[in-house]
Amino acid sequence: MSEAVSARPRVRQWPGVIEAYRDFLPITDATPIVTLLEGDTPLIECPRLAATIAPNLRLLVKFEGANPTASFKDRGMTVALSKAVEEGAQMTICASTGNTAASAAAYSARAGIRSAVVVPKGNIALGKLAQALAHGAGVVAVEGSFDDALRLVREIAEQYPVALVNSINPFRIEGQKTAAFEICDRLGGPPDYHALPVGNAGNITSYWKGYQEYREKGVIEQPPKMLGFQAAGAAPIVRGEPVEHPETVATAIRIGNPASWKQAEAARDESGGLIESVTDEQIIEAYKLLGATEGVFAEPASAASVAGVKQLAQRGYFGDEQATVTCVLTGHGLKDPERAIAVAPEHTTVPAELDAVVAALEL
Ligand SMILES: *Cc1c(COP(=O)(O)O)cnc(C)c1O
């Protein structure tokens, strides 16, 4: 008789960001952990991209598209849902350009409670809408902007027994800061510069909080300079005033009046960094470059970080020393397949014959 062999995993499974960074989070023994094992996303060296856009830099991308719902929103949502359930919530609500909706819907389903999402009509990428629907969210599109949607859900959350899970929910910020910890842990120290897109400005607030907490605990000595990038048609922080009709191909940062505006300015100023804008052309160029030179497919908003680094490198911002720069790629390119196809050259169709295929491939 053969003895039964028990299947033991050789590497322990990553436990999700709450268990990984519990000491840094507002979690108690009474908190039920709602997780899809988010976090631990790839931090990818990008030498070919660096050679193209900024030859002096050591460039790495934090690929947040590798999270369970394919954006960084999952880091905040695991904490927001865990706390909402702890407090007895039966339903969540959020305004969203898409990824918050996808994540809130998934984590609400995971927790066994209902979710509602309010989105700006017509401006939500197909993949994100599909996710919210697949996870059973009640979806309402409003004839207005993201900022209108956010104003409405804030009012609803004040009057009805629903938990608001936008990034003005402080538990979202807490969860999202774990990405800064992961970067320091994987690099063995902080980067010199940290670049990311800025929309509602929750994420820049989160990263800055994470880096500061690691400094306070003595894990790192010096936090990075924070480099935030808005789209030129949706750049209220750069312009110093709200933008009433924000416009950009990067729908995830199509926001005219960021909820965490002050905190974003604090991150910029306290770190000695900057917040600038990049045009839609620059964003699409960086979006294509990432996919073609490194095999990393991120959504257009994510590419704003890479476009911004290129812009700064071109004007000599980083100097001659080799600096380490991390770019956050906030969401997966598959979220918006229509955009990918729209900006690519058309592919050819030929008869199913060897000669024709070989000729078309220019072999
Ligand atoms: C939410 C989101 C952003 C913007 O993050 P903020 O915290 O709103 O500044 C950028 N990119 C993607 C893909 C997002 O989902």
CSV table of C-alpha atoms and ligand atoms in Angstrom, one decimal:
chain,number,residue,atom,x,y,z
A,1,MET,CA,0.0,0.0,0.0
A,2,SER,CA,1.3,3.4,-0.9
A,3,GLU,CA,1.3,6.1,1.7
A,4,ALA,CA,-0.8,9.1,1.2
A,5,VAL,CA,1.3,12.1,0.3
A,6,SER,CA,-0.1,15.4,1.5
A,7,ALA,CA,0.1,18.3,-1.0
A,8,ARG,CA,2.0,21.0,0.8
A,9,PRO,CA,2.6,24.2,-1.0
A,10,ARG,CA,6.4,24.9,-1.2
A,11,VAL,CA,5.9,28.6,-1.0
A,12,ARG,CA,3.3,30.1,1.3
A,13,GLN,CA,0.6,32.0,-0.5
A,14,TRP,CA,0.7,35.8,-0.2
A,15,PRO,CA,-2.0,36.6,2.3
A,16,GLY,CA,-3.3,39.9,0.9
A,17,VAL,CA,-2.3,43.4,2.0
A,18,ILE,CA,-4.1,43.4,5.4
A,19,GLU,CA,-2.3,40.3,6.8
A,20,ALA,CA,1.0,41.4,5.1
A,21,TYR,CA,1.0,44.8,6.7
A,22,ARG,CA,-1.4,44.4,9.6
A,23,ASP,CA,0.7,46.4,12.1
A,24,PHE,CA,0.3,49.5,9.9
A,25,LEU,CA,-3.4,49.2,9.4
A,26,PRO,CA,-6.5,50.0,11.6
A,27,ILE,CA,-7.4,46.3,12.0
A,28,THR,CA,-8.4,44.7,15.2
A,29,ASP,CA,-9.3,41.1,16.2
A,30,ALA,CA,-12.9,42.1,15.7
A,31,THR,CA,-12.4,43.0,12.0
A,32,PRO,CA,-13.6,40.4,9.6
A,33,ILE,CA,-11.0,40.4,6.8
A,34,VAL,CA,-12.5,40.7,3.3
A,35,THR,CA,-9.8,39.9,0.9
A,36,LEU,CA,-9.1,38.7,-2.6
A,37,LEU,CA,-5.4,38.3,-1.8
A,38,GLU,CA,-4.6,41.7,-3.5
A,39,GLY,CA,-1.1,43.3,-3.5
A,40,ASP,CA,2.3,41.8,-4.0
A,41,THR,CA,2.2,43.1,-7.5
A,42,PRO,CA,5.2,42.9,-9.8
A,43,LEU,CA,7.9,45.7,-9.6
A,44,ILE,CA,9.4,45.3,-13.1
A,45,GLU,CA,12.8,46.7,-14.2
A,46,CYS,CA,12.3,48.5,-17.6
A,47,PRO,CA,15.7,49.0,-19.2
A,48,ARG,CA,14.4,49.1,-22.7
A,49,LEU,CA,11.8,51.7,-21.9
A,50,ALA,CA,14.5,53.7,-19.9
A,51,ALA,CA,16.8,53.6,-22.9
A,52,THR,CA,14.1,55.1,-25.0
A,53,ILE,CA,12.8,57.8,-22.7
A,54,ALA,CA,15.4,58.5,-20.1
A,55,PRO,CA,18.8,56.7,-20.6
A,56,ASN,CA,20.2,57.9,-17.3
A,57,LEU,CA,17.5,56.4,-15.1
A,58,ARG,CA,17.0,53.1,-13.4
A,59,LEU,CA,13.3,52.8,-14.2
A,60,LEU,CA,10.9,50.3,-12.6
A,61,VAL,CA,7.1,50.0,-13.0
A,62,LYS,CA,4.8,48.8,-10.2
A,63,PHE,CA,2.2,46.9,-12.2
A,64,GLU,CA,-1.0,47.4,-10.3
A,65,GLY,CA,-2.9,45.8,-13.1
A,66,ALA,CA,-1.9,42.5,-11.6
A,67,ASN,CA,-4.4,43.0,-8.7
A,68,PRO,CA,-7.5,40.8,-8.5
A,69,THR,CA,-9.8,43.4,-10.3
A,70,ALA,CA,-6.8,44.7,-12.3
A,71,SER,CA,-6.2,48.1,-10.6
A,72,PHE,CA,-4.7,49.4,-7.4
A,73,LYS,CA,-8.2,50.2,-6.1
A,74,ASP,CA,-8.2,46.7,-4.5
A,75,ARG,CA,-5.6,47.6,-1.9
A,76,GLY,CA,-8.0,50.3,-0.5
A,77,MET,CA,-11.1,48.3,-1.0
A,78,THR,CA,-10.0,45.3,1.1
A,79,VAL,CA,-9.6,47.6,4.1
A,80,ALA,CA,-12.8,49.7,3.3
A,81,LEU,CA,-14.9,46.6,3.0
A,82,SER,CA,-13.4,44.9,6.1
A,83,LYS,CA,-14.2,48.0,8.2
A,84,ALA,CA,-17.7,48.4,6.6
A,85,VAL,CA,-18.6,44.9,7.5
A,86,GLU,CA,-17.2,45.3,11.0
A,87,GLU,CA,-19.5,48.3,11.4
A,88,GLY,CA,-22.5,46.3,10.2
A,89,ALA,CA,-22.9,47.8,6.7
A,90,GLN,CA,-25.4,46.0,4.4
A,91,MET,CA,-24.5,48.0,1.3
A,92,THR,CA,-21.7,50.1,-0.3
A,93,ILE,CA,-22.0,53.0,-2.7
A,94,CYS,CA,-19.4,54.8,-4.7
A,95,ALA,CA,-18.9,57.3,-7.6
A,96,SER,CA,-16.5,56.1,-10.1
A,97,THR,CA,-14.7,56.6,-13.4
A,98,GLY,CA,-14.8,52.8,-13.5
A,99,ASN,CA,-12.1,51.1,-11.4
A,100,THR,CA,-13.5,52.0,-8.0
A,101,ALA,CA,-16.8,50.6,-9.2
A,102,ALA,CA,-15.2,47.3,-10.4
A,103,SER,CA,-13.3,46.9,-7.1
A,104,ALA,CA,-16.2,48.0,-4.8
A,105,ALA,CA,-18.5,45.6,-6.6
A,106,ALA,CA,-16.1,42.7,-6.3
A,107,TYR,CA,-15.2,43.2,-2.7
A,108,SER,CA,-18.9,43.8,-1.8
A,109,ALA,CA,-19.8,40.5,-3.5
A,110,ARG,CA,-16.9,38.9,-1.6
A,111,ALA,CA,-18.3,40.2,1.7
A,112,GLY,CA,-21.8,39.1,0.8
A,113,ILE,CA,-23.3,42.6,0.8
A,114,ARG,CA,-24.9,44.8,-1.9
A,115,SER,CA,-23.2,47.5,-3.9
A,116,ALA,CA,-24.3,50.5,-5.9
A,117,VAL,CA,-22.1,52.5,-8.3
A,118,VAL,CA,-22.8,55.9,-9.9
A,119,VAL,CA,-20.8,56.6,-13.0
A,120,PRO,CA,-20.6,59.5,-15.5
A,121,LYS,CA,-22.6,58.5,-18.5
A,122,GLY,CA,-20.6,57.4,-21.6
A,123,ASN,CA,-17.2,57.9,-20.1
A,124,ILE,CA,-16.5,54.5,-18.5
A,125,ALA,CA,-14.3,52.0,-20.2
A,126,LEU,CA,-16.1,48.8,-21.3
A,127,GLY,CA,-14.0,46.4,-19.2
A,128,LYS,CA,-14.7,48.3,-16.0
A,129,LEU,CA,-18.5,48.4,-16.6
A,130,ALA,CA,-18.4,44.7,-17.4
A,131,GLN,CA,-16.8,44.0,-14.1
A,132,ALA,CA,-19.2,46.1,-12.0
A,133,LEU,CA,-22.1,44.2,-13.7
A,134,ALA,CA,-20.5,40.8,-13.4
A,135,HIS,CA,-20.1,41.4,-9.6
A,136,GLY,CA,-23.8,42.3,-9.3
A,137,ALA,CA,-23.6,46.0,-8.6
A,138,GLY,CA,-26.5,48.3,-9.1
A,139,VAL,CA,-25.2,50.6,-11.8
A,140,VAL,CA,-26.6,54.1,-12.4
A,141,ALA,CA,-25.1,56.4,-15.1
A,142,VAL,CA,-25.7,60.1,-14.5
A,143,GLU,CA,-25.8,62.8,-17.1
A,144,GLY,CA,-22.9,64.6,-15.7
A,145,SER,CA,-19.2,64.3,-14.7
A,146,PHE,CA,-17.4,62.2,-12.1
A,147,ASP,CA,-17.5,65.2,-9.8
A,148,ASP,CA,-21.3,65.3,-10.1
A,149,ALA,CA,-21.4,61.6,-9.3
A,150,LEU,CA,-19.2,62.1,-6.2
A,151,ARG,CA,-21.3,65.0,-5.0
A,152,LEU,CA,-24.5,62.8,-5.3
A,153,VAL,CA,-23.1,59.7,-3.5
A,154,ARG,CA,-21.8,61.9,-0.7
A,155,GLU,CA,-25.3,63.2,-0.2
A,156,ILE,CA,-26.8,59.7,-0.4
A,157,ALA,CA,-24.4,58.3,2.1
A,158,GLU,CA,-25.4,61.1,4.6
A,159,GLN,CA,-29.1,60.3,4.3
A,160,TYR,CA,-29.2,56.5,3.8
A,161,PRO,CA,-27.6,53.5,5.6
A,162,VAL,CA,-24.9,52.8,3.0
A,163,ALA,CA,-21.1,52.8,3.4
A,164,LEU,CA,-19.3,55.3,1.1
A,165,VAL,CA,-16.2,53.6,-0.3
A,166,ASN,CA,-14.7,56.4,-2.4
A,167,SER,CA,-11.2,57.5,-1.5
A,168,ILE,CA,-12.5,60.1,0.9
A,169,ASN,CA,-13.1,57.0,3.0
A,170,PRO,CA,-10.0,57.1,5.2
A,171,PHE,CA,-9.7,53.2,5.1
A,172,ARG,CA,-9.1,53.4,1.4
A,173,ILE,CA,-6.1,55.6,1.9
A,174,GLU,CA,-4.8,53.2,4.6
A,175,GLY,CA,-5.0,50.2,2.3
A,176,GLN,CA,-3.5,51.9,-0.7
A,177,LYS,CA,-0.4,53.0,1.2
A,178,THR,CA,0.7,49.4,1.3
A,179,ALA,CA,2.0,49.8,-2.2
A,180,ALA,CA,4.7,52.2,-0.9
A,181,PHE,CA,5.7,49.5,1.6
A,182,GLU,CA,6.0,46.9,-1.1
A,183,ILE,CA,8.2,49.1,-3.2
A,184,CYS,CA,10.6,49.7,-0.3
A,185,ASP,CA,10.6,46.1,0.7
A,186,ARG,CA,11.3,44.8,-2.8
A,187,LEU,CA,13.9,47.4,-3.7
A,188,GLY,CA,15.6,47.2,-0.3
A,189,GLY,CA,15.1,50.9,0.2
A,190,PRO,CA,13.1,53.8,-1.3
A,191,PRO,CA,13.4,54.9,-4.9
A,192,ASP,CA,14.7,58.5,-5.5
A,193,TYR,CA,11.6,59.5,-7.3
A,194,HIS,CA,8.1,58.1,-7.4
A,195,ALA,CA,5.9,58.9,-10.4
A,196,LEU,CA,2.1,58.4,-10.6
A,197,PRO,CA,-1.0,59.7,-12.3
A,198,VAL,CA,-3.2,62.0,-10.3
A,199,GLY,CA,-7.0,62.0,-10.6
A,200,ASN,CA,-9.0,62.4,-7.4
A,201,ALA,CA,-5.6,62.4,-5.7
A,202,GLY,CA,-6.2,59.6,-3.2
A,203,ASN,CA,-3.3,57.5,-4.4
A,204,ILE,CA,-0.6,60.2,-4.2
A,205,THR,CA,-1.9,60.9,-0.7
A,206,SER,CA,-1.7,57.2,0.1
A,207,TYR,CA,1.8,56.6,-1.2
A,208,TRP,CA,3.1,59.7,0.6
A,209,LYS,CA,1.6,58.4,3.8
A,210,GLY,CA,3.1,55.0,3.3
A,211,TYR,CA,6.6,56.4,2.7
A,212,GLN,CA,6.4,58.7,5.7
A,213,GLU,CA,5.3,55.9,8.0
A,214,TYR,CA,8.2,53.8,6.8
A,215,ARG,CA,10.5,56.7,7.6
A,216,GLU,CA,8.9,57.2,11.1
A,217,LYS,CA,9.4,53.5,11.8
A,218,GLY,CA,13.1,53.7,10.7
A,219,VAL,CA,12.6,51.3,7.8
A,220,ILE,CA,13.8,53.9,5.3
A,221,GLU,CA,15.8,57.1,5.9
A,222,GLN,CA,14.6,59.3,3.0
A,223,PRO,CA,11.3,59.2,1.2
A,224,PRO,CA,11.3,59.7,-2.5
A,225,LYS,CA,10.3,62.9,-4.3
A,226,MET,CA,6.7,62.6,-5.4
A,227,LEU,CA,6.1,63.3,-9.1
A,228,GLY,CA,2.3,63.5,-9.9
A,229,PHE,CA,0.9,63.9,-13.4
A,230,GLN,CA,-2.5,65.1,-14.5
A,231,ALA,CA,-3.9,65.0,-18.0
A,232,ALA,CA,-3.6,68.5,-19.7
A,233,GLY,CA,-7.4,68.6,-20.2
A,234,ALA,CA,-8.1,67.7,-16.5
A,235,ALA,CA,-5.3,69.4,-14.6
A,236,PRO,CA,-7.0,71.4,-11.7
A,237,ILE,CA,-4.0,71.1,-9.3
A,238,VAL,CA,-1.6,72.3,-12.0
A,239,ARG,CA,-3.9,75.2,-13.0
A,240,GLY,CA,-4.8,76.1,-9.4
A,241,GLU,CA,-8.5,76.0,-10.0
A,242,PRO,CA,-11.2,73.4,-10.6
A,243,VAL,CA,-11.8,72.4,-14.2
A,244,GLU,CA,-15.5,72.3,-15.0
A,245,HIS,CA,-15.5,70.1,-18.1
A,246,PRO,CA,-12.4,67.9,-17.8
A,247,GLU,CA,-11.5,66.1,-21.0
A,248,THR,CA,-8.9,63.4,-21.6
A,249,VAL,CA,-8.5,60.0,-23.2
A,250,ALA,CA,-7.3,58.8,-19.8
A,251,THR,CA,-10.8,58.4,-18.3
A,252,ALA,CA,-9.5,57.2,-14.9
A,253,ILE,CA,-8.0,60.7,-14.3
A,254,ARG,CA,-10.8,62.7,-15.9
A,255,ILE,CA,-11.5,64.6,-12.8
A,256,GLY,CA,-11.9,68.4,-12.4
A,257,ASN,CA,-12.1,68.9,-8.7
A,258,PRO,CA,-10.0,66.3,-6.8
A,259,ALA,CA,-11.3,65.3,-3.3
A,260,SER,CA,-7.7,65.0,-1.9
A,261,TRP,CA,-6.4,68.2,-3.5
A,262,LYS,CA,-4.8,69.6,-0.3
A,263,GLN,CA,-3.2,66.3,0.5
A,264,ALA,CA,-1.7,66.0,-3.0
A,265,GLU,CA,-0.2,69.5,-2.7
A,266,ALA,CA,1.2,68.5,0.7
A,267,ALA,CA,2.8,65.3,-0.8
A,268,ARG,CA,4.3,67.4,-3.5
A,269,ASP,CA,5.7,70.1,-1.3
A,270,GLU,CA,6.8,68.0,1.7
A,271,SER,CA,8.7,65.6,-0.6
A,272,GLY,CA,10.2,68.3,-2.8
A,273,GLY,CA,8.5,66.9,-5.8
A,274,LEU,CA,6.1,68.3,-8.4
A,275,ILE,CA,2.7,68.0,-10.0
A,276,GLU,CA,2.6,68.7,-13.7
A,277,SER,CA,0.4,67.9,-16.7
A,278,VAL,CA,1.0,65.8,-19.8
A,279,THR,CA,-1.0,65.9,-23.1
A,280,ASP,CA,-3.2,63.1,-24.4
A,281,GLU,CA,-0.6,62.6,-27.2
A,282,GLN,CA,2.1,62.1,-24.7
A,283,ILE,CA,-0.1,59.7,-22.7
A,284,ILE,CA,-0.9,57.6,-25.8
A,285,GLU,CA,2.8,57.6,-26.9
A,286,ALA,CA,3.8,56.3,-23.5
A,287,TYR,CA,0.9,53.8,-23.5
A,288,LYS,CA,2.1,52.3,-26.8
A,289,LEU,CA,5.8,52.3,-25.8
A,290,LEU,CA,5.1,50.4,-22.6
A,291,GLY,CA,3.2,47.7,-24.4
A,292,ALA,CA,5.7,47.5,-27.3
A,293,THR,CA,9.0,47.8,-25.5
A,294,GLU,CA,8.4,46.0,-22.3
A,295,GLY,CA,5.4,43.8,-22.8
A,296,VAL,CA,3.5,45.6,-20.1
A,297,PHE,CA,-0.1,46.6,-21.0
A,298,ALA,CA,-1.4,49.3,-18.7
A,299,GLU,CA,-4.4,51.6,-19.3
A,300,PRO,CA,-4.0,55.1,-20.7
A,301,ALA,CA,-4.3,56.9,-17.3
A,302,SER,CA,-1.4,54.7,-16.0
A,303,ALA,CA,0.8,55.8,-18.8
A,304,ALA,CA,0.6,59.4,-17.6
A,305,SER,CA,3.4,58.5,-15.1
A,306,VAL,CA,5.7,57.3,-17.8
A,307,ALA,CA,4.9,60.2,-20.1
A,308,GLY,CA,5.6,62.6,-17.2
A,309,VAL,CA,9.0,61.0,-16.5
A,310,LYS,CA,9.9,61.3,-20.2
A,311,GLN,CA,8.9,65.0,-20.1
A,312,LEU,CA,11.1,65.6,-17.0
A,313,ALA,CA,14.1,63.7,-18.4
A,314,GLN,CA,14.0,65.7,-21.7
A,315,ARG,CA,14.5,68.9,-19.8
A,316,GLY,CA,17.3,67.5,-17.6
A,317,TYR,CA,15.3,67.4,-14.4
A,318,PHE,CA,17.0,64.2,-13.1
A,319,GLY,CA,20.6,65.4,-13.7
A,320,ASP,CA,23.5,63.2,-14.7
A,321,GLU,CA,23.5,60.8,-11.7
A,322,GLN,CA,21.7,57.5,-12.2
A,323,ALA,CA,18.5,57.9,-10.2
A,324,THR,CA,16.0,55.2,-9.4
A,325,VAL,CA,12.5,56.0,-10.5
A,326,THR,CA,9.4,54.0,-9.8
A,327,CYS,CA,6.3,54.6,-12.0
A,328,VAL,CA,3.0,53.3,-10.8
A,329,LEU,CA,1.0,51.6,-13.6
A,330,THR,CA,-2.4,51.9,-11.9
A,331,GLY,CA,-4.6,49.7,-14.0
A,332,HIS,CA,-4.5,47.0,-16.7
A,333,GLY,CA,-4.7,47.8,-20.4
A,334,LEU,CA,-7.4,45.2,-20.9
A,335,LYS,CA,-9.8,47.5,-19.0
A,336,ASP,CA,-10.1,49.6,-22.2
A,337,PRO,CA,-9.6,47.3,-25.2
A,338,GLU,CA,-11.4,49.7,-27.5
A,339,ARG,CA,-8.7,52.3,-26.9
A,340,ALA,CA,-5.9,49.9,-27.6
A,341,ILE,CA,-7.5,48.9,-31.0
A,342,ALA,CA,-8.3,52.6,-31.9
A,343,VAL,CA,-4.6,53.7,-31.5
A,344,ALA,CA,-3.1,50.7,-33.3
A,345,PRO,CA,-2.5,50.3,-37.0
A,346,GLU,CA,-5.2,48.2,-38.7
A,347,HIS,CA,-4.3,44.6,-39.2
A,348,THR,CA,-4.6,43.0,-42.7
A,349,THR,CA,-6.9,40.2,-43.7
A,350,VAL,CA,-5.7,37.8,-46.5
A,351,PRO,CA,-6.8,34.5,-48.0
A,352,ALA,CA,-5.9,31.4,-46.0
A,353,GLU,CA,-2.9,30.6,-48.2
A,354,LEU,CA,0.8,30.4,-47.2
A,355,ASP,CA,2.0,32.9,-49.9
A,356,ALA,CA,-0.5,35.4,-48.9
A,357,VAL,CA,0.2,35.2,-45.1
A,358,VAL,CA,4.0,35.3,-45.7
A,359,ALA,CA,3.7,38.3,-48.0
A,360,ALA,CA,1.5,40.1,-45.5
A,361,LEU,CA,4.0,39.4,-42.7
A,362,GLU,CA,6.8,40.8,-44.9
A,363,LEU,CA,9.0,37.9,-44.0
B,1,LIG,C1,-8.3,55.7,-9.7
B,1,LIG,C2,-7.3,55.6,-10.8
B,1,LIG,C3,-6.3,56.7,-11.0
B,1,LIG,C4,-6.4,57.9,-10.2
B,1,LIG,O1,-6.1,57.7,-8.8
B,1,LIG,P1,-6.5,58.8,-7.8
B,1,LIG,O2,-6.4,58.2,-6.5
B,1,LIG,O3,-8.0,59.1,-8.1
B,1,LIG,O4,-5.6,60.0,-8.0
B,1,LIG,C5,-5.4,56.5,-12.0
B,1,LIG,N1,-5.3,55.4,-12.7
B,1,LIG,C6,-6.2,54.4,-12.6
B,1,LIG,C7,-6.1,53.3,-13.5
B,1,LIG,C8,-7.2,54.5,-11.7
B,1,LIG,O5,-8.1,53.5,-11.5
